[in-house]
Amino acid sequence: AADATPPAVKVSYPAANQPVSGTAVLSAVATDNLGVVGVQFKVNGVSFGGEVTEAPYRLPWDTAGLTNGSYTITAVARDTSGNLTT
């Protein structure tokens, strides 16, 4: 039977509404019943950096050149069967 169970993923840093400056290290926790292949971070819905393929799922984000304001950080986990969860 095909694996229909998608992975679980949660951005662990930064927390919602948490101010960041300088270089922030985006972090996510991802789990799956068979295995997580990678996590893709997104900033305002646009893929940021490459897919992180090993836990811990972390990626540095240099905020120095950004305009002050709110940004939406999400993580998309992919499992060994290609199932995705944001």
C-alpha positions as a printed NumPy array, in Angstrom:
array([[ 0.   ,  0.   ,  0.   ],
       [ 1.19 ,  3.499, -0.793],
       [ 2.096,  5.844,  2.043],
       [-0.69 ,  8.407,  2.259],
       [ 0.327,  9.814,  5.637],
       [ 1.847, 13.282,  5.21 ],
       [ 4.662, 14.455,  7.472],
       [ 4.132, 16.87 , 10.349],
       [ 6.122, 20.106, 10.424],
       [ 6.328, 23.152, 12.67 ],
       [ 8.52 , 26.238, 12.495],
       [10.315, 26.344, 15.84 ],
       [12.217, 29.628, 15.288],
       [11.26 , 32.377, 15.023],
       [ 8.039, 32.158, 16.989],
       [ 4.979, 34.022, 15.711],
       [ 5.394, 37.792, 16.065],
       [ 8.951, 37.419, 17.401],
       [11.244, 40.237, 16.25 ],
       [14.514, 39.154, 14.648],
       [17.535, 41.064, 13.42 ],
       [20.911, 40.329, 11.922],
       [21.263, 36.685, 10.982],
       [18.391, 34.61 , 12.309],
       [18.564, 30.834, 12.004],
       [15.241, 29.553, 10.721],
       [14.426, 26.237, 12.413],
       [11.732, 23.617, 11.962],
       [10.836, 20.265, 13.457],
       [ 9.518, 17.638, 11.033],
       [ 8.432, 14.043, 11.622],
       [ 6.901, 11.287,  9.525],
       [ 5.865,  7.672,  9.972],
       [ 8.415,  6.518,  7.359],
       [10.909,  9.37 ,  7.11 ],
       [11.376, 13.012,  6.215],
       [13.413, 13.685,  3.069],
       [13.681, 17.436,  3.503],
       [12.263, 20.75 ,  4.622],
       [11.927, 23.818,  2.393],
       [11.635, 27.161,  4.178],
       [ 9.515, 29.912,  2.646],
       [ 9.497, 33.637,  3.363],
       [ 6.244, 35.353,  2.386],
       [ 5.328, 32.269,  0.332],
       [ 8.546, 32.249, -1.726],
       [11.067, 29.417, -1.361],
       [14.116, 30.554,  0.558],
       [17.444, 28.771,  0.156],
       [17.641, 25.129, -0.793],
       [15.782, 22.244,  0.743],
       [17.409, 21.194,  4.032],
       [17.805, 17.43 ,  3.788],
       [19.078, 16.529,  7.253],
       [17.803, 17.171, 10.757],
       [18.102, 19.495, 12.488],
       [16.267, 21.503,  9.814],
       [17.934, 24.913, 10.032],
       [18.828, 27.659,  7.599],
       [20.486, 31.05 ,  8.254],
       [18.475, 34.096,  7.17 ],
       [20.363, 37.392,  6.887],
       [17.792, 40.071,  7.675],
       [20.219, 43.015,  7.527],
       [19.116, 44.198,  4.082],
       [15.385, 43.787,  4.653],
       [12.84 , 46.503,  5.285],
       [11.479, 46.56 ,  8.828],
       [ 8.097, 44.889,  8.914],
       [ 6.292, 41.591,  9.176],
       [ 7.362, 38.505,  7.27 ],
       [ 5.621, 35.146,  7.132],
       [ 7.92 , 32.162,  7.668],
       [ 6.656, 28.697,  6.755],
       [ 8.256, 25.295,  6.309],
       [ 7.217, 22.573,  3.877],
       [ 8.177, 19.024,  4.852],
       [ 8.503, 16.273,  2.23 ],
       [ 8.452, 12.588,  3.137],
       [ 9.928,  9.557,  1.395],
       [ 6.712,  9.074, -0.609],
       [ 6.543, 12.673, -1.806],
       [ 3.77 , 13.735,  0.583],
       [ 3.993, 17.424,  1.541],
       [ 2.837, 19.416,  4.551],
       [ 3.183, 23.147,  5.213]])
